[in-house]
Short mmCIF file of C-alpha atoms in Angstrom, two decimals:
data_model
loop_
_atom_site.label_atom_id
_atom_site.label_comp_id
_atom_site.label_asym_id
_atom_site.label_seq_id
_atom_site.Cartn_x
_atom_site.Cartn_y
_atom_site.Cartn_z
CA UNK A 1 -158.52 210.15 167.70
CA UNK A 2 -159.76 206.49 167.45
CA UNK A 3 -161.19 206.59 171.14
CA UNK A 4 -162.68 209.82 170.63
CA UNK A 5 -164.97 208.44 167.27
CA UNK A 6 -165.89 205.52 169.93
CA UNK A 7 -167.16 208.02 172.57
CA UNK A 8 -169.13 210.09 169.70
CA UNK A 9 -171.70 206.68 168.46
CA UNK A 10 -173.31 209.93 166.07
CA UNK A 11 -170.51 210.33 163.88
CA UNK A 12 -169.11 206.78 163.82
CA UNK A 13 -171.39 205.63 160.59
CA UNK A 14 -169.03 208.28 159.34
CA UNK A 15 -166.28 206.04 159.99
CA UNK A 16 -166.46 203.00 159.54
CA UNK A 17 -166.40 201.20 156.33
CA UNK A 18 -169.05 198.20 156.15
CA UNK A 19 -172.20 200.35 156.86
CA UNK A 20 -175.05 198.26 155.02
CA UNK A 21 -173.76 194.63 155.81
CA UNK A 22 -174.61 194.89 159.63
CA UNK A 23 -177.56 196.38 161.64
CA UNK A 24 -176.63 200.18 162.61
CA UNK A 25 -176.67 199.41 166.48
CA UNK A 26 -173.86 196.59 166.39
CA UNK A 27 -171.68 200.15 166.47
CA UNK A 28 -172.93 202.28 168.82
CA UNK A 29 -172.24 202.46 172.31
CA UNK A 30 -174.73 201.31 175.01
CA UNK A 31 -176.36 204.40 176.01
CA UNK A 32 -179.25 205.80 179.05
CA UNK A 33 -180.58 207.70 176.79
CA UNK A 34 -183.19 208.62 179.37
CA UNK A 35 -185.16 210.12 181.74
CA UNK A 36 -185.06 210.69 185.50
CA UNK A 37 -186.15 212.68 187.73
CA UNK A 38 -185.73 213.16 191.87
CA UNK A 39 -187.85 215.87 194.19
CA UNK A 40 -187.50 216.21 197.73
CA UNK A 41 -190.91 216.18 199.91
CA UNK A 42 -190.75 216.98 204.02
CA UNK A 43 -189.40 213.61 205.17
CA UNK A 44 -187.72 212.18 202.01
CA UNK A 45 -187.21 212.32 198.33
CA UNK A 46 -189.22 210.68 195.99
CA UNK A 47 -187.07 209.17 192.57
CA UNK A 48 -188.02 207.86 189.24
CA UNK A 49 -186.45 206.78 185.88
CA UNK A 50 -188.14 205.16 182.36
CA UNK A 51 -186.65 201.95 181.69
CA UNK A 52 -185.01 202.07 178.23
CA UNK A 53 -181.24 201.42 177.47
CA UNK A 54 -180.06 201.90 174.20
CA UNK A 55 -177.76 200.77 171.57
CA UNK A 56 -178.48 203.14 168.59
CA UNK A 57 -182.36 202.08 167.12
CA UNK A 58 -182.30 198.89 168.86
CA UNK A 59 -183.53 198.56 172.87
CA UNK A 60 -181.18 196.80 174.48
CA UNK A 61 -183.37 196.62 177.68
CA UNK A 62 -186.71 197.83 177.91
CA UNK A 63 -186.70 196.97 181.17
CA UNK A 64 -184.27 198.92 182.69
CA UNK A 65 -183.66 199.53 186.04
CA UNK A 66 -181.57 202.97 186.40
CA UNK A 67 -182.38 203.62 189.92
CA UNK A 68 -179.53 202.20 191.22
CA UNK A 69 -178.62 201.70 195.60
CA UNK A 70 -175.42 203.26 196.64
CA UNK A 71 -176.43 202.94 200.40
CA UNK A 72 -179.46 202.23 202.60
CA UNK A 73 -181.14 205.60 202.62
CA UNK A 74 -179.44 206.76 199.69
CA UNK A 75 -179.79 205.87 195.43
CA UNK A 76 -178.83 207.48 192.38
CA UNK A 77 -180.47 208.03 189.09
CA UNK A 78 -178.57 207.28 185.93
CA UNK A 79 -178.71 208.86 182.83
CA UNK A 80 -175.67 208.94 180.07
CA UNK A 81 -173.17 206.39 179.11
CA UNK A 82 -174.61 202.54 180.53
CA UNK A 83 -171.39 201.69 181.21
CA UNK A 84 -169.81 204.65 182.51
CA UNK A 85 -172.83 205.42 185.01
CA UNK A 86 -172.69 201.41 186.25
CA UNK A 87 -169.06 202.20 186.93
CA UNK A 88 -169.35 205.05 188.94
CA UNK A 89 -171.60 203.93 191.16
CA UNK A 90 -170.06 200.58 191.78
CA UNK A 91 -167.12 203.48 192.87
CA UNK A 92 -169.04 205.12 194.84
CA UNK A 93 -171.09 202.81 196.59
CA UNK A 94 -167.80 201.15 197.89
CA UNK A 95 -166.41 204.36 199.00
CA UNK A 96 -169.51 205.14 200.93
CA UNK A 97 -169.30 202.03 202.70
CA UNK A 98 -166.15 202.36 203.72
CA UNK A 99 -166.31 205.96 204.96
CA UNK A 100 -170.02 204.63 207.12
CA UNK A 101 -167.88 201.74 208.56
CA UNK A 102 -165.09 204.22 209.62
CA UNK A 103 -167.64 206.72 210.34
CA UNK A 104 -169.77 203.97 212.40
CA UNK A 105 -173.22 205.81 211.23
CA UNK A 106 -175.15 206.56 208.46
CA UNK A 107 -173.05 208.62 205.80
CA UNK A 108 -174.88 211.62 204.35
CA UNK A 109 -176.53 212.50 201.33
CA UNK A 110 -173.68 215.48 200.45
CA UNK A 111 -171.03 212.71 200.86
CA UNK A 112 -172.28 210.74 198.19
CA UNK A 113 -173.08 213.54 196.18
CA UNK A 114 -169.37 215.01 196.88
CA UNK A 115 -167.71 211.23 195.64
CA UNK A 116 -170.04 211.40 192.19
CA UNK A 117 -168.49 215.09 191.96
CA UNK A 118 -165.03 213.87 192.24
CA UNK A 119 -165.03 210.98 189.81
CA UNK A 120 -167.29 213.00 186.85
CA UNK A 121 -164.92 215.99 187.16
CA UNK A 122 -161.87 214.22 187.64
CA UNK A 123 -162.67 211.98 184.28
CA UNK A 124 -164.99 214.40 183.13
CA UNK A 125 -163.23 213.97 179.71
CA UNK A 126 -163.59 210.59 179.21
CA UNK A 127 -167.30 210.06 180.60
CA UNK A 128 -170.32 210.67 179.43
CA UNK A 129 -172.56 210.61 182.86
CA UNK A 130 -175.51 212.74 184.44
CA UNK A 131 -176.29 211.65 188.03
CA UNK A 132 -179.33 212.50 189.97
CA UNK A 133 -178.32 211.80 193.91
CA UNK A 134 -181.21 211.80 196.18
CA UNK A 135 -181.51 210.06 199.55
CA UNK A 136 -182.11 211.09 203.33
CA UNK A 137 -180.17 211.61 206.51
CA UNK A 138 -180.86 212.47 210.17
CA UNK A 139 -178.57 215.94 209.56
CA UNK A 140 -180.80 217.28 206.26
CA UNK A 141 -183.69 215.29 205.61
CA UNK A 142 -184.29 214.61 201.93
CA UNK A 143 -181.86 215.78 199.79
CA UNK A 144 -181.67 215.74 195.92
CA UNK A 145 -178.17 216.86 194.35
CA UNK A 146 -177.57 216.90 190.22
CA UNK A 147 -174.47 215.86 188.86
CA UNK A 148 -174.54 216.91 185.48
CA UNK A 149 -172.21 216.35 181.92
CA UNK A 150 -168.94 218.34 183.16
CA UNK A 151 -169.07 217.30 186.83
CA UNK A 152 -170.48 220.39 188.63
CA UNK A 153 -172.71 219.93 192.12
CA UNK A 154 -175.94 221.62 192.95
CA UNK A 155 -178.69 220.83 195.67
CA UNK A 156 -182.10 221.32 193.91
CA UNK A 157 -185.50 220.68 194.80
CA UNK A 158 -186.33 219.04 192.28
CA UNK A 159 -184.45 217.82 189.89
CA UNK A 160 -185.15 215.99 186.11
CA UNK A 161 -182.36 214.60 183.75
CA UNK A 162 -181.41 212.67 180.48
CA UNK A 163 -181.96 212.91 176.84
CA UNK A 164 -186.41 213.27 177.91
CA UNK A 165 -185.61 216.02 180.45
CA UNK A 166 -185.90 218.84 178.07
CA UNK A 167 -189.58 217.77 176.76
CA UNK A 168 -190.72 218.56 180.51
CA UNK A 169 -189.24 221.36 181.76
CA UNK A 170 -192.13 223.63 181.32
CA UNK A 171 -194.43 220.83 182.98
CA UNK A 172 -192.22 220.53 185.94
CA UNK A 173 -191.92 224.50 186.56
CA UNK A 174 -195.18 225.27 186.34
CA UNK A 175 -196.51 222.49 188.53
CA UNK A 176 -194.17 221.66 191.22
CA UNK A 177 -194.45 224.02 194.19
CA UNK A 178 -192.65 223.73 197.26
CA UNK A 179 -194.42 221.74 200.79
CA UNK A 180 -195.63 218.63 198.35
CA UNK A 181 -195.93 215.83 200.40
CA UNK A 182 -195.21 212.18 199.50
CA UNK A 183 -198.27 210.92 197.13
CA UNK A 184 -198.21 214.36 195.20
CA UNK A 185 -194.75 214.20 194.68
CA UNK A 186 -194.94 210.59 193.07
CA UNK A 187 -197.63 211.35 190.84
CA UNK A 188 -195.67 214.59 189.74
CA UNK A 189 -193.01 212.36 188.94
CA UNK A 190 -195.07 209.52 187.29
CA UNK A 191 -197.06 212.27 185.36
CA UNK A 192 -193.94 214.05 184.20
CA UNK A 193 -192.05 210.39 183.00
CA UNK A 194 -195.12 209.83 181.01
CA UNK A 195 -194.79 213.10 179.12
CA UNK A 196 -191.14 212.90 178.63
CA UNK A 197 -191.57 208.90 177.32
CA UNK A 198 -194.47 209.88 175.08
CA UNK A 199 -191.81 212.94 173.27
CA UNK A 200 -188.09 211.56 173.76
CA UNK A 201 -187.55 208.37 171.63
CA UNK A 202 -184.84 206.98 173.67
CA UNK A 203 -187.23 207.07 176.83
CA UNK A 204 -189.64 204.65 177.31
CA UNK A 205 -190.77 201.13 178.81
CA UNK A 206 -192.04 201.18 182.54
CA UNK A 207 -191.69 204.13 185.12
CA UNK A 208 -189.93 202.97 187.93
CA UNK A 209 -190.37 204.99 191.26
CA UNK A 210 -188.79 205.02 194.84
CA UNK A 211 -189.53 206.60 197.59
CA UNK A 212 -186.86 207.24 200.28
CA UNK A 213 -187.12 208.28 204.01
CA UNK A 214 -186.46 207.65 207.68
CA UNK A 215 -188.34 204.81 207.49
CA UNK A 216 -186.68 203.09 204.43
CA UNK A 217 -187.00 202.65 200.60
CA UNK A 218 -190.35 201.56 199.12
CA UNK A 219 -190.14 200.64 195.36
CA UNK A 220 -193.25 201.24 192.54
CA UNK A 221 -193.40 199.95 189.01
CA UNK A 222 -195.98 201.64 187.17
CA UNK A 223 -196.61 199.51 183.55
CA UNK A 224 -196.81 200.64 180.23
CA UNK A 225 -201.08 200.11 180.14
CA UNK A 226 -201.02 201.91 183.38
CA UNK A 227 -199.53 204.78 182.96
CA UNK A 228 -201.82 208.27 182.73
CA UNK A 229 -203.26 208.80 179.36
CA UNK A 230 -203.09 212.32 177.70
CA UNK A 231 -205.82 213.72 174.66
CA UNK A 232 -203.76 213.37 171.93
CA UNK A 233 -204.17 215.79 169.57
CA UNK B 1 -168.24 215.74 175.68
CA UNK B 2 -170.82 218.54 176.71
CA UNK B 3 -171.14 220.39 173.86
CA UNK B 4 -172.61 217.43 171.62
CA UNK B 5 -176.07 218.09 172.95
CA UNK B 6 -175.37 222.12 171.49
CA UNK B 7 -173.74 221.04 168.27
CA UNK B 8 -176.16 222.17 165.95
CA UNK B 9 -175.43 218.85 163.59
CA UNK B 10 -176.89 217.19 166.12
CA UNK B 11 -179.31 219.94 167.94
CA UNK B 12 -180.76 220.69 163.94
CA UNK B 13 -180.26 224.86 163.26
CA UNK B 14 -183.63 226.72 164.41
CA UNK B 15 -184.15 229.61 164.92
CA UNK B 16 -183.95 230.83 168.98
CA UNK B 17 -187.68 231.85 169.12
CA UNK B 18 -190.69 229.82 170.52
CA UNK B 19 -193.71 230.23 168.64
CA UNK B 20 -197.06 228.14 169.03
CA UNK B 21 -201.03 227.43 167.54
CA UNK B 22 -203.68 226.60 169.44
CA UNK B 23 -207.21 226.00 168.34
CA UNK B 24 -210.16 227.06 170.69
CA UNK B 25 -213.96 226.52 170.59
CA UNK B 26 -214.51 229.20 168.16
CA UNK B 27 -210.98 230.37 167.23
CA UNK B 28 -207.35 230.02 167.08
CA UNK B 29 -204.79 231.96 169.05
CA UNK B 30 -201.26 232.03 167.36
CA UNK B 31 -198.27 233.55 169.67
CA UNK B 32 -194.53 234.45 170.19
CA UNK B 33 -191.53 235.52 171.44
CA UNK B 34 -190.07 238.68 170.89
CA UNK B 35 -186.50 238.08 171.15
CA UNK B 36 -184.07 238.25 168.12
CA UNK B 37 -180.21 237.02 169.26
CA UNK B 38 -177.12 236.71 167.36
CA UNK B 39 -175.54 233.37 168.05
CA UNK B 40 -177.08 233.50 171.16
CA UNK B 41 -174.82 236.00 172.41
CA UNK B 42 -175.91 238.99 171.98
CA UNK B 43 -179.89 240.01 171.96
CA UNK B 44 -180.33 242.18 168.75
CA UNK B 45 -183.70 242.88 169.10
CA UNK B 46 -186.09 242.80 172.53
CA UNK B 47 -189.80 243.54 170.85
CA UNK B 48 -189.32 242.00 167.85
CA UNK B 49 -193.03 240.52 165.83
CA UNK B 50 -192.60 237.02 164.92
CA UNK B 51 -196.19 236.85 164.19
CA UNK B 52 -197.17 237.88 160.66
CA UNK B 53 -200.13 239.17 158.88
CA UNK B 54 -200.73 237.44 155.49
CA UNK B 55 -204.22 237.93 154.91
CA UNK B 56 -207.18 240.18 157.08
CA UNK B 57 -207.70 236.65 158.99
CA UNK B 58 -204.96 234.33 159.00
CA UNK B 59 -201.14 234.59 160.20
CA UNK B 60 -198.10 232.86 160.21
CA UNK B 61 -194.86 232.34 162.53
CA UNK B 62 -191.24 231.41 161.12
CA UNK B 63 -189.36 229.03 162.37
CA UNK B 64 -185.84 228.63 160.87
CA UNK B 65 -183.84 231.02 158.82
CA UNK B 66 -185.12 234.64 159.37
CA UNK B 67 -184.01 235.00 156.41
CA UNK B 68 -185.46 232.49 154.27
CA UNK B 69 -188.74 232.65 156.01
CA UNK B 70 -188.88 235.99 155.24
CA UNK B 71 -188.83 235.93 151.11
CA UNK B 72 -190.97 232.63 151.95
CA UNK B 73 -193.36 234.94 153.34
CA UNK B 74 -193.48 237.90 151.28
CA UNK B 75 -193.62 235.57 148.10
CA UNK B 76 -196.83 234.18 149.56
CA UNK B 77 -198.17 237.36 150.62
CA UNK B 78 -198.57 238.50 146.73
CA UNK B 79 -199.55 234.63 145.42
CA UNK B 80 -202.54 234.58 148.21
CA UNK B 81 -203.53 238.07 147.28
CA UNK B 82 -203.67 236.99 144.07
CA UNK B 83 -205.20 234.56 144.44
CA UNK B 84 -207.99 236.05 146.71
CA UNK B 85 -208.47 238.50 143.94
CA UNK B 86 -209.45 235.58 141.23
CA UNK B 87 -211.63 233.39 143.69
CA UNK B 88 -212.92 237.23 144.53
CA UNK B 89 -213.32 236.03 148.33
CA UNK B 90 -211.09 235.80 150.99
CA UNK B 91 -208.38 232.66 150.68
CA UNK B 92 -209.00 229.90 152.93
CA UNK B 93 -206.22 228.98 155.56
CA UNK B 94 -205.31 225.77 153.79
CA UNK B 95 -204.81 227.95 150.64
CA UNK B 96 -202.24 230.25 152.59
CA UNK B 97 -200.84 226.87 154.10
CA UNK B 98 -200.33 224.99 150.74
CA UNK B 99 -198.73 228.04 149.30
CA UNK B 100 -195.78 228.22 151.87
CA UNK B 101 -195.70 224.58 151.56
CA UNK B 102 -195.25 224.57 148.06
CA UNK B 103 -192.63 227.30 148.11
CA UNK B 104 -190.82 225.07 150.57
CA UNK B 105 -191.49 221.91 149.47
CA UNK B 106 -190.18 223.15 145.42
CA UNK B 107 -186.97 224.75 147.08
CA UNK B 108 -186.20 222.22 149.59
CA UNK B 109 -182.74 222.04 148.54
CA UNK B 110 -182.16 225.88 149.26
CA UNK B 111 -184.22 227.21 152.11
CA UNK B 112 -184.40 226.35 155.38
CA UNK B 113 -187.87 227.59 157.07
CA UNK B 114 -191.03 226.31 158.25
CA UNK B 115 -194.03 227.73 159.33
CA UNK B 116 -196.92 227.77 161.26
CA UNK B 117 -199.98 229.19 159.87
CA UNK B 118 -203.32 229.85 161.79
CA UNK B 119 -206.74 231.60 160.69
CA UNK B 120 -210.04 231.39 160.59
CA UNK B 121 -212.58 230.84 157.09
CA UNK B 122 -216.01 230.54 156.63
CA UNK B 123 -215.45 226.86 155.41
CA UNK B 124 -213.77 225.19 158.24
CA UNK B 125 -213.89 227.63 161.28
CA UNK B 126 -210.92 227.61 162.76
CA UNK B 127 -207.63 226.14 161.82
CA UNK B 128 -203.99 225.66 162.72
CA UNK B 129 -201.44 223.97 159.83
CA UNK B 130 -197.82 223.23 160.19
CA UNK B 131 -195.37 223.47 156.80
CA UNK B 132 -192.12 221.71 157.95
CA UNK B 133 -188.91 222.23 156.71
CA UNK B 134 -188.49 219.91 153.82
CA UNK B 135 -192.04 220.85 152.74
CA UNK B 136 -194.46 218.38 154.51
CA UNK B 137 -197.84 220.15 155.25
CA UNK B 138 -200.16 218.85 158.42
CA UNK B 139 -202.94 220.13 160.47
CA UNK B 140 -203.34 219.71 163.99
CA UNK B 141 -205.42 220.64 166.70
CA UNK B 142 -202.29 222.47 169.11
CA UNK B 143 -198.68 222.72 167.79
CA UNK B 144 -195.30 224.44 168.83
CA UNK B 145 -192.16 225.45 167.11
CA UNK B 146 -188.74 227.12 167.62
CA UNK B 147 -185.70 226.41 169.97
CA UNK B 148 -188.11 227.01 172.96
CA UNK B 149 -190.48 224.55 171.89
CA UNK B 150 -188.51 221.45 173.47
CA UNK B 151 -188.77 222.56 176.80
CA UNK B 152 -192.72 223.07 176.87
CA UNK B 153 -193.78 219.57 175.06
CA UNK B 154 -194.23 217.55 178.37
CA UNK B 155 -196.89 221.47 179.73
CA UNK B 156 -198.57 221.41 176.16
CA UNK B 157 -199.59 217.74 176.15
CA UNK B 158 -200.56 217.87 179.70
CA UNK B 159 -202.42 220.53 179.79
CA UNK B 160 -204.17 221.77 176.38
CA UNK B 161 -207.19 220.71 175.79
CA UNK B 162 -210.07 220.31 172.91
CA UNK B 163 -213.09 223.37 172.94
CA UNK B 164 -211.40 225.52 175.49
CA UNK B 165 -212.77 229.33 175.92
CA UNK B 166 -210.89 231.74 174.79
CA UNK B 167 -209.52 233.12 178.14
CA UNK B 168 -208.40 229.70 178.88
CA UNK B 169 -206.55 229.62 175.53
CA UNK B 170 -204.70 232.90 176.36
CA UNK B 171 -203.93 231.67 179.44
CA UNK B 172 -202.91 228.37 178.41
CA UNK B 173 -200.49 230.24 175.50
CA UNK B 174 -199.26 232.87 177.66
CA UNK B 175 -197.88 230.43 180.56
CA UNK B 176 -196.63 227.86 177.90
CA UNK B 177 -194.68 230.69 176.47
CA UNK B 178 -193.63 232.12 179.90
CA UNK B 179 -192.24 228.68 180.82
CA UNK B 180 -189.95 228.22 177.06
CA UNK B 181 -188.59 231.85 177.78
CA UNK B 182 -187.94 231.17 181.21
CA UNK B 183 -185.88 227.95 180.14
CA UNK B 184 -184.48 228.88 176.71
CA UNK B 185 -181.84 231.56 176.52
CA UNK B 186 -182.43 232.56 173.08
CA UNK B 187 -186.51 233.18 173.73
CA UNK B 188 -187.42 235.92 175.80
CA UNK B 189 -188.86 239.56 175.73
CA UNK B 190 -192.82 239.71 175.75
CA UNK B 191 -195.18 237.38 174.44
CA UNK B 192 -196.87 238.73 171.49
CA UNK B 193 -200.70 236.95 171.27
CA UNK B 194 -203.13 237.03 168.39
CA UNK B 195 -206.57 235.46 168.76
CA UNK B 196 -208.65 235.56 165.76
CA UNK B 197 -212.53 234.36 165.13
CA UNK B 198 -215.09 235.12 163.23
CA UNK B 199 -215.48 238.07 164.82
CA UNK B 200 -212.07 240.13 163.92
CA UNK B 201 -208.48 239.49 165.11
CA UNK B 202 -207.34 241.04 168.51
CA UNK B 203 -203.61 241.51 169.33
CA UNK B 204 -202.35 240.74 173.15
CA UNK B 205 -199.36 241.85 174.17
CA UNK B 206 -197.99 240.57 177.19
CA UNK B 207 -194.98 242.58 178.93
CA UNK B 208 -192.45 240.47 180.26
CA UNK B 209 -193.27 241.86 183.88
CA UNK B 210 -196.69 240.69 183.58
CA UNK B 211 -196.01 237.40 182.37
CA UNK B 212 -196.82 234.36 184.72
CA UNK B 213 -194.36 233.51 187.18
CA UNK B 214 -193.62 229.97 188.69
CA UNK B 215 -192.01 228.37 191.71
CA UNK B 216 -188.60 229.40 191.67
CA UNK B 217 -189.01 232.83 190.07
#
């Protein structure tokens, strides 16, 4: 199908006809090829995403910022399909804020997590999404829920995603351990980033982090000249 | 949409193993999995050696086509010997390295194997060499292979490091190849360890009840 060959940017060189006469990324789509990660701490959750987008070889935006608000105590991390992910959680965010103004409080972290369920299953053929959904309420505390490819739900933990997430499992089993508290749990995530950015070619840029509890959001850029250095070998 | 990530025209065929190389001050520690799966469906063998003998001090571990790697192997095994027998003293590793890579490299357009080969020679101490599939031969310091591999990248940069002791190399191997068979369906079994130095070579098997276990096991 023509839509499909659109959705699948490795197989449309394939395709189409003029494939010297203009650069390879004028025909692929815009992609998060990424890689975030959320992990839940006593108090809050602690988030963080590279900043690359996509468009075949060529970086779109190195600058990225994929840790996007949906509510006040509540973000997602986007990893997939730039445009579908931006979608969804333009969706989402406005359902949330309709359901906290009927609601008159706070909506929860599950809510949100439920909504980015509904639309990736519903659609789950036509999208190409994988949502991280971490935040905090007064019911659960911090809270980190994947939405993977497909559209299934599942509290974790911790949590990593995107094209870089595979390059770090290992690192991410073998040192996270539950009762981390806030600084150990950001420099888990900043250490694990690095790693992924230094293997996965469609990670890179800055780390962005964000921390998330009763007491708000505080955001952290870590640059490229900053980021921990490992013996390469 | 899902199954792109599995397709193996874009995942690359490999065989579902982990195997890795490790240098230490004074030796080189070459391990496995032990799992051998048909289409990752059903798990043909459970104790299976990756890790094979092609000269009294060096070894090698497939990655690719059992198949291939296999006549790979057992061609090298009689142009090393060989070859040991006209130098009349043991082959260095890079010998036992350049032959694989120049069966691979000659019939690039046939097989599909690579290999990792580790030893130890009086010239250059210890040593760990990669042939890749299409026949490009490196050396490094540390180095992983197999289906498996992916998920332990981020652990092995993190946490390897130059001149460790050989107990910290085990330990360094055995975890990195706990956490690939804990993550990759098609690795799994017990982790079969060789460590060889000067000294001799010394086999470590590791039962898969005895293997390290992390936070959410």
């Amino acid at each position: 199908m023509a839509a499909s060959s659109v959705m699948m940017p490795y197989f449309s060189q394939q395709v189409s006809s003029k494939s010297d006469m203009v650069p390879d990324w004028t025909r692929q789509e815009v992609s998060t090829g990424t890689t975030i990660m959320a992990v839940e701490y006593d108090g809050g959750v602690v988030i963080g995403a590279d900043s690359r987008t996509t468009t075949g070889a060529y970086i779109a935006n190195r600058v990225t910022d994929k840790l996007t608000r949906i509510h006040d105590r509540i973000y997602c991390c986007r990893s997939g399909s730039a445009a579908d992910t931006q979608a969804i959680a333009e969706v989402v965010a406005y359902q949330l804020g309709f359901h906290s103004i009927e609601l008159d409080e706070p909506p929860l972290v599950e809510t949100a997590a439920n909504l980015f369920r509904a639309s990736c299953y519903r659609y789950r053929e036509e999208l190409t999404a994988g949502i991280l959904v971490a935040g905090w309420d007064r019911r659960k505390g911090g809270q980190v829920y994947s939405v993977p490819i497909g559209g299934m739900l599942v509290r974790q933990p911790v949590s990593v995603g995107g094209s870089g997430s595979t390059y770090i499992y290992g690192f991410m089993d073998s040192n996270y351990k539950p009762g981390l508290n806030k600084d150990q749990c950001m420099e888990l995530t900043a250490t694990a980033l690095t790693l992924a950015m230094e293997r996965d070619g469609s990670s890179g840029g800055v780390v962005r982090l964000a921390s998330i509890s009763e007491e708000g959001v505080e955001r952290r850029v870590i640059l490229g000249n900053q980021l921990p250095k490992f013996s390469t070998h | 949409m899902e199954k792109l990530c599995t397709d193996p025209r874009t995942r690359g065929v490999s065989t579902g193993t982990t195997i890795l190389a490790a240098i230490f001050d004074g030796g080189v520690v070459i391990g496995s999995d032990s799992r051998a799966s048909i289409g990752g469906e059903y798990v043909s063998s459970k104790t299976i050696n990756k890790v094979i003998q092609v000269h009294d001090r060096i070894f090698c571990c497939m990655a690719g086509s059992l198949a291939d790697a296999q006549a790979v192997i057992k061609a090298a095994k009689f142009h090393l010997s060989f070859h040991s027998v006209q130098m009349e003293s043991p082959p260095l590793v890079i010998a036992a390295a350049s032959v694989l890579k120049d069966l691979c490299y000659k019939n690039k357009e046939e097989l599909q194997a690579g290999f990792l080969t580790a030893g130890w020679d009086k010239k250059n101490g210890p040593q760990v060499y990669v042939v890749s599939l299409g026949g490009m031969l490196i050396s490094q310091q540390v180095t992983i292979g197999g289906s498996g591999s992916t998920f332990i990248y981020g652990y092995v940069d993190a946490k390897y490091k130059p001149n460790m002791t050989k107990e910290e190399c085990l330990q360094f191997a055995t975890n990195a190849l706990a956490l690939a068979m804990g993550r990759d369906n098609v690795s799994g079994g017990v982790a079969h360890l060789v460590v060889i130095t000067e000294k001799g070579v010394e086999h470590v098997v590791v039962p898969g009840d005895k293997l390290p276990r992390f936070h959410d096991e």
